[in-house]
Amino acid sequence: MKRLFRSRHDRKLSGVLGGLSNYIGIDASLLRILFVVLLIFTGFFPLALIYIVSIFLIPEETDY
């Protein structure tokens, strides 16, 4: 069963988008570009808030 984790290896800031891309099965760079474009077009606040909340709600990936 797949679980959503913040990535420890594919991270730029906190690993949220790296973990989400691994969970969905798409390239992390593509997801980061899409996130930045949506961040600009939505007025920054909604996606930035979701990202910050995700940092605290999504557990970090473990090595075992």
PDB file of N, CA and C in Angstrom:
ATOM      1  N   MET A   1       0.837  -1.180   0.000  1.00  0.00           N
ATOM      2  CA  MET A   1       0.000   0.000   0.000  1.00  0.00           C
ATOM      3  C   MET A   1       0.883   1.244   0.000  1.00  0.00           C
ATOM      4  N   LYS A   2       0.603   2.155  -0.912  1.00  0.00           N
ATOM      5  CA  LYS A   2       1.373   3.392  -1.009  1.00  0.00           C
ATOM      6  C   LYS A   2       0.957   4.354   0.098  1.00  0.00           C
ATOM      7  N   ARG A   3       1.962   5.041   0.631  1.00  0.00           N
ATOM      8  CA  ARG A   3       1.697   6.053   1.650  1.00  0.00           C
ATOM      9  C   ARG A   3       2.370   7.343   1.231  1.00  0.00           C
ATOM     10  N   LEU A   4       1.791   8.438   1.623  1.00  0.00           N
ATOM     11  CA  LEU A   4       2.326   9.748   1.301  1.00  0.00           C
ATOM     12  C   LEU A   4       3.290  10.181   2.396  1.00  0.00           C
ATOM     13  N   PHE A   5       4.528  10.463   2.003  1.00  0.00           N
ATOM     14  CA  PHE A   5       5.558  10.926   2.919  1.00  0.00           C
ATOM     15  C   PHE A   5       6.248  12.137   2.315  1.00  0.00           C
ATOM     16  N   ARG A   6       6.843  12.969   3.181  1.00  0.00           N
ATOM     17  CA  ARG A   6       7.737  14.025   2.700  1.00  0.00           C
ATOM     18  C   ARG A   6       9.068  13.362   2.374  1.00  0.00           C
ATOM     19  N   SER A   7       9.576  13.618   1.206  1.00  0.00           N
ATOM     20  CA  SER A   7      10.792  12.966   0.741  1.00  0.00           C
ATOM     21  C   SER A   7      12.018  13.489   1.484  1.00  0.00           C
ATOM     22  N   ARG A   8      12.927  12.580   1.818  1.00  0.00           N
ATOM     23  CA  ARG A   8      14.191  12.974   2.434  1.00  0.00           C
ATOM     24  C   ARG A   8      15.285  13.130   1.385  1.00  0.00           C
ATOM     25  N   HIS A   9      15.080  12.546   0.218  1.00  0.00           N
ATOM     26  CA  HIS A   9      16.118  12.537  -0.808  1.00  0.00           C
ATOM     27  C   HIS A   9      15.807  13.495  -1.963  1.00  0.00           C
ATOM     28  N   ASP A  10      14.547  13.668  -2.298  1.00  0.00           N
ATOM     29  CA  ASP A  10      14.147  14.523  -3.414  1.00  0.00           C
ATOM     30  C   ASP A  10      13.462  15.761  -2.848  1.00  0.00           C
ATOM     31  N   ARG A  11      14.256  16.616  -2.218  1.00  0.00           N
ATOM     32  CA  ARG A  11      13.678  17.790  -1.585  1.00  0.00           C
ATOM     33  C   ARG A  11      14.424  19.042  -1.994  1.00  0.00           C
ATOM     34  N   LYS A  12      13.677  20.113  -2.103  1.00  0.00           N
ATOM     35  CA  LYS A  12      14.255  21.426  -2.341  1.00  0.00           C
ATOM     36  C   LYS A  12      14.039  22.299  -1.113  1.00  0.00           C
ATOM     37  N   LEU A  13      12.850  22.241  -0.532  1.00  0.00           N
ATOM     38  CA  LEU A  13      12.550  23.042   0.639  1.00  0.00           C
ATOM     39  C   LEU A  13      12.256  22.130   1.827  1.00  0.00           C
ATOM     40  N   SER A  14      11.153  21.425   1.763  1.00  0.00           N
ATOM     41  CA  SER A  14      10.809  20.552   2.884  1.00  0.00           C
ATOM     42  C   SER A  14      10.470  19.126   2.465  1.00  0.00           C
ATOM     43  N   GLY A  15      10.440  18.847   1.181  1.00  0.00           N
ATOM     44  CA  GLY A  15      10.178  17.502   0.693  1.00  0.00           C
ATOM     45  C   GLY A  15       8.733  17.193   0.387  1.00  0.00           C
ATOM     46  N   VAL A  16       7.852  18.181   0.536  1.00  0.00           N
ATOM     47  CA  VAL A  16       6.425  17.940   0.292  1.00  0.00           C
ATOM     48  C   VAL A  16       6.181  17.598  -1.174  1.00  0.00           C
ATOM     49  N   LEU A  17       6.693  18.410  -2.074  1.00  0.00           N
ATOM     50  CA  LEU A  17       6.446  18.163  -3.505  1.00  0.00           C
ATOM     51  C   LEU A  17       7.210  16.946  -4.006  1.00  0.00           C
ATOM     52  N   GLY A  18       8.381  16.681  -3.458  1.00  0.00           N
ATOM     53  CA  GLY A  18       9.124  15.475  -3.828  1.00  0.00           C
ATOM     54  C   GLY A  18       8.379  14.215  -3.415  1.00  0.00           C
ATOM     55  N   GLY A  19       7.826  14.219  -2.223  1.00  0.00           N
ATOM     56  CA  GLY A  19       7.036  13.075  -1.753  1.00  0.00           C
ATOM     57  C   GLY A  19       5.736  12.917  -2.503  1.00  0.00           C
ATOM     58  N   LEU A  20       5.093  14.042  -2.815  1.00  0.00           N
ATOM     59  CA  LEU A  20       3.845  13.995  -3.572  1.00  0.00           C
ATOM     60  C   LEU A  20       4.079  13.486  -4.987  1.00  0.00           C
ATOM     61  N   SER A  21       5.183  13.891  -5.602  1.00  0.00           N
ATOM     62  CA  SER A  21       5.474  13.401  -6.949  1.00  0.00           C
ATOM     63  C   SER A  21       5.769  11.908  -6.940  1.00  0.00           C
ATOM     64  N   ASN A  22       6.426  11.442  -5.908  1.00  0.00           N
ATOM     65  CA  ASN A  22       6.682  10.004  -5.771  1.00  0.00           C
ATOM     66  C   ASN A  22       5.371   9.245  -5.568  1.00  0.00           C
ATOM     67  N   TYR A  23       4.461   9.789  -4.805  1.00  0.00           N
ATOM     68  CA  TYR A  23       3.169   9.157  -4.534  1.00  0.00           C
ATOM     69  C   TYR A  23       2.300   9.103  -5.798  1.00  0.00           C
ATOM     70  N   ILE A  24       2.293  10.208  -6.551  1.00  0.00           N
ATOM     71  CA  ILE A  24       1.474  10.281  -7.765  1.00  0.00           C
ATOM     72  C   ILE A  24       2.125   9.527  -8.920  1.00  0.00           C
ATOM     73  N   GLY A  25       3.467   9.562  -8.967  1.00  0.00           N
ATOM     74  CA  GLY A  25       4.173   8.868 -10.027  1.00  0.00           C
ATOM     75  C   GLY A  25       4.557   9.759 -11.191  1.00  0.00           C
ATOM     76  N   ILE A  26       4.757  11.060 -10.918  1.00  0.00           N
ATOM     77  CA  ILE A  26       5.207  11.962 -11.976  1.00  0.00           C
ATOM     78  C   ILE A  26       6.560  12.557 -11.584  1.00  0.00           C
ATOM     79  N   ASP A  27       7.184  13.245 -12.521  1.00  0.00           N
ATOM     80  CA  ASP A  27       8.484  13.849 -12.284  1.00  0.00           C
ATOM     81  C   ASP A  27       8.355  14.998 -11.284  1.00  0.00           C
ATOM     82  N   ALA A  28       9.268  15.069 -10.332  1.00  0.00           N
ATOM     83  CA  ALA A  28       9.224  16.094  -9.292  1.00  0.00           C
ATOM     84  C   ALA A  28       9.419  17.487  -9.878  1.00  0.00           C
ATOM     85  N   SER A  29      10.266  17.621 -10.886  1.00  0.00           N
ATOM     86  CA  SER A  29      10.492  18.931 -11.501  1.00  0.00           C
ATOM     87  C   SER A  29       9.227  19.462 -12.167  1.00  0.00           C
ATOM     88  N   LEU A  30       8.498  18.584 -12.820  1.00  0.00           N
ATOM     89  CA  LEU A  30       7.243  18.976 -13.453  1.00  0.00           C
ATOM     90  C   LEU A  30       6.233  19.441 -12.406  1.00  0.00           C
ATOM     91  N   LEU A  31       6.148  18.734 -11.302  1.00  0.00           N
ATOM     92  CA  LEU A  31       5.224  19.113 -10.244  1.00  0.00           C
ATOM     93  C   LEU A  31       5.634  20.439  -9.604  1.00  0.00           C
ATOM     94  N   ARG A  32       6.917  20.674  -9.438  1.00  0.00           N
ATOM     95  CA  ARG A  32       7.391  21.948  -8.878  1.00  0.00           C
ATOM     96  C   ARG A  32       7.064  23.120  -9.804  1.00  0.00           C
ATOM     97  N   ILE A  33       7.255  22.928 -11.103  1.00  0.00           N
ATOM     98  CA  ILE A  33       6.928  23.985 -12.068  1.00  0.00           C
ATOM     99  C   ILE A  33       5.427  24.260 -12.053  1.00  0.00           C
ATOM    100  N   LEU A  34       4.626  23.220 -12.051  1.00  0.00           N
ATOM    101  CA  LEU A  34       3.175  23.374 -11.989  1.00  0.00           C
ATOM    102  C   LEU A  34       2.759  24.091 -10.707  1.00  0.00           C
ATOM    103  N   PHE A  35       3.384  23.756  -9.596  1.00  0.00           N
ATOM    104  CA  PHE A  35       3.075  24.391  -8.316  1.00  0.00           C
ATOM    105  C   PHE A  35       3.384  25.880  -8.358  1.00  0.00           C
ATOM    106  N   VAL A  36       4.528  26.261  -8.905  1.00  0.00           N
ATOM    107  CA  VAL A  36       4.906  27.677  -8.967  1.00  0.00           C
ATOM    108  C   VAL A  36       3.960  28.449  -9.880  1.00  0.00           C
ATOM    109  N   VAL A  37       3.596  27.862 -11.018  1.00  0.00           N
ATOM    110  CA  VAL A  37       2.665  28.526 -11.931  1.00  0.00           C
ATOM    111  C   VAL A  37       1.312  28.716 -11.253  1.00  0.00           C
ATOM    112  N   LEU A  38       0.809  27.680 -10.595  1.00  0.00           N
ATOM    113  CA  LEU A  38      -0.469  27.808  -9.884  1.00  0.00           C
ATOM    114  C   LEU A  38      -0.366  28.769  -8.710  1.00  0.00           C
ATOM    115  N   LEU A  39       0.776  28.810  -8.074  1.00  0.00           N
ATOM    116  CA  LEU A  39       1.002  29.729  -6.958  1.00  0.00           C
ATOM    117  C   LEU A  39       0.880  31.174  -7.436  1.00  0.00           C
ATOM    118  N   ILE A  40       1.412  31.470  -8.595  1.00  0.00           N
ATOM    119  CA  ILE A  40       1.337  32.822  -9.148  1.00  0.00           C
ATOM    120  C   ILE A  40      -0.097  33.171  -9.549  1.00  0.00           C
ATOM    121  N   PHE A  41      -0.778  32.246 -10.222  1.00  0.00           N
ATOM    122  CA  PHE A  41      -2.119  32.538 -10.730  1.00  0.00           C
ATOM    123  C   PHE A  41      -3.214  32.524  -9.671  1.00  0.00           C
ATOM    124  N   THR A  42      -2.979  31.899  -8.527  1.00  0.00           N
ATOM    125  CA  THR A  42      -4.004  31.882  -7.479  1.00  0.00           C
ATOM    126  C   THR A  42      -3.799  32.982  -6.454  1.00  0.00           C
ATOM    127  N   GLY A  43      -2.820  33.814  -6.652  1.00  0.00           N
ATOM    128  CA  GLY A  43      -2.613  34.913  -5.730  1.00  0.00           C
ATOM    129  C   GLY A  43      -1.776  34.546  -4.528  1.00  0.00           C
ATOM    130  N   PHE A  44      -0.976  33.505  -4.624  1.00  0.00           N
ATOM    131  CA  PHE A  44       0.015  33.097  -3.634  1.00  0.00           C
ATOM    132  C   PHE A  44      -0.580  32.494  -2.358  1.00  0.00           C
ATOM    133  N   PHE A  45      -1.589  33.105  -1.797  1.00  0.00           N
ATOM    134  CA  PHE A  45      -2.043  32.720  -0.464  1.00  0.00           C
ATOM    135  C   PHE A  45      -2.594  31.298  -0.340  1.00  0.00           C
ATOM    136  N   PRO A  46      -3.554  30.850  -1.178  1.00  0.00           N
ATOM    137  CA  PRO A  46      -4.144  29.526  -0.925  1.00  0.00           C
ATOM    138  C   PRO A  46      -3.135  28.376  -1.002  1.00  0.00           C
ATOM    139  N   LEU A  47      -2.326  28.345  -2.041  1.00  0.00           N
ATOM    140  CA  LEU A  47      -1.373  27.237  -2.180  1.00  0.00           C
ATOM    141  C   LEU A  47      -0.240  27.332  -1.177  1.00  0.00           C
ATOM    142  N   ALA A  48       0.173  28.535  -0.840  1.00  0.00           N
ATOM    143  CA  ALA A  48       1.227  28.701   0.168  1.00  0.00           C
ATOM    144  C   ALA A  48       0.734  28.188   1.517  1.00  0.00           C
ATOM    145  N   LEU A  49      -0.504  28.457   1.855  1.00  0.00           N
ATOM    146  CA  LEU A  49      -1.083  27.972   3.105  1.00  0.00           C
ATOM    147  C   LEU A  49      -1.190  26.443   3.101  1.00  0.00           C
ATOM    148  N   ILE A  50      -1.619  25.872   1.996  1.00  0.00           N
ATOM    149  CA  ILE A  50      -1.713  24.413   1.879  1.00  0.00           C
ATOM    150  C   ILE A  50      -0.334  23.781   2.008  1.00  0.00           C
ATOM    151  N   TYR A  51       0.675  24.387   1.410  1.00  0.00           N
ATOM    152  CA  TYR A  51       2.036  23.868   1.480  1.00  0.00           C
ATOM    153  C   TYR A  51       2.548  23.891   2.922  1.00  0.00           C
ATOM    154  N   ILE A  52       2.340  24.986   3.616  1.00  0.00           N
ATOM    155  CA  ILE A  52       2.796  25.110   5.002  1.00  0.00           C
ATOM    156  C   ILE A  52       2.087  24.115   5.910  1.00  0.00           C
ATOM    157  N   VAL A  53       0.792  23.942   5.735  1.00  0.00           N
ATOM    158  CA  VAL A  53       0.043  22.972   6.526  1.00  0.00           C
ATOM    159  C   VAL A  53       0.515  21.556   6.214  1.00  0.00           C
ATOM    160  N   SER A  54       0.840  21.288   4.953  1.00  0.00           N
ATOM    161  CA  SER A  54       1.323  19.967   4.546  1.00  0.00           C
ATOM    162  C   SER A  54       2.654  19.613   5.201  1.00  0.00           C
ATOM    163  N   ILE A  55       3.479  20.602   5.438  1.00  0.00           N
ATOM    164  CA  ILE A  55       4.759  20.357   6.107  1.00  0.00           C
ATOM    165  C   ILE A  55       4.524  19.728   7.473  1.00  0.00           C
ATOM    166  N   PHE A  56       3.504  20.181   8.165  1.00  0.00           N
ATOM    167  CA  PHE A  56       3.237  19.681   9.515  1.00  0.00           C
ATOM    168  C   PHE A  56       2.371  18.421   9.536  1.00  0.00           C
ATOM    169  N   LEU A  57       1.551  18.212   8.513  1.00  0.00           N
ATOM    170  CA  LEU A  57       0.640  17.055   8.514  1.00  0.00           C
ATOM    171  C   LEU A  57       1.217  15.801   7.869  1.00  0.00           C
ATOM    172  N   ILE A  58       2.048  15.958   6.858  1.00  0.00           N
ATOM    173  CA  ILE A  58       2.603  14.812   6.147  1.00  0.00           C
ATOM    174  C   ILE A  58       3.874  14.376   6.859  1.00  0.00           C
ATOM    175  N   PRO A  59       3.937  13.121   7.284  1.00  0.00           N
ATOM    176  CA  PRO A  59       5.143  12.665   8.006  1.00  0.00           C
ATOM    177  C   PRO A  59       6.338  12.549   7.081  1.00  0.00           C
ATOM    178  N   GLU A  60       7.530  12.650   7.676  1.00  0.00           N
ATOM    179  CA  GLU A  60       8.767  12.534   6.900  1.00  0.00           C
ATOM    180  C   GLU A  60       9.068  11.067   6.626  1.00  0.00           C
ATOM    181  N   GLU A  61       9.633  10.807   5.479  1.00  0.00           N
ATOM    182  CA  GLU A  61       9.992   9.461   5.042  1.00  0.00           C
ATOM    183  C   GLU A  61      11.041   8.860   6.007  1.00  0.00           C
ATOM    184  N   THR A  62      10.884   7.588   6.302  1.00  0.00           N
ATOM    185  CA  THR A  62      11.859   6.892   7.138  1.00  0.00           C
ATOM    186  C   THR A  62      12.732   6.004   6.260  1.00  0.00           C
ATOM    187  N   ASP A  63      13.881   5.613   6.765  1.00  0.00           N
ATOM    188  CA  ASP A  63      14.817   4.813   5.974  1.00  0.00           C
ATOM    189  C   ASP A  63      14.529   3.313   6.012  1.00  0.00           C
ATOM    190  N   TYR A  64      13.718   2.865   6.904  1.00  0.00           N
ATOM    191  CA  TYR A  64      13.474   1.415   6.997  1.00  0.00           C
ATOM    192  C   TYR A  64      12.276   0.975   6.236  1.00  0.00           C
TER     193      TYR A  64
END
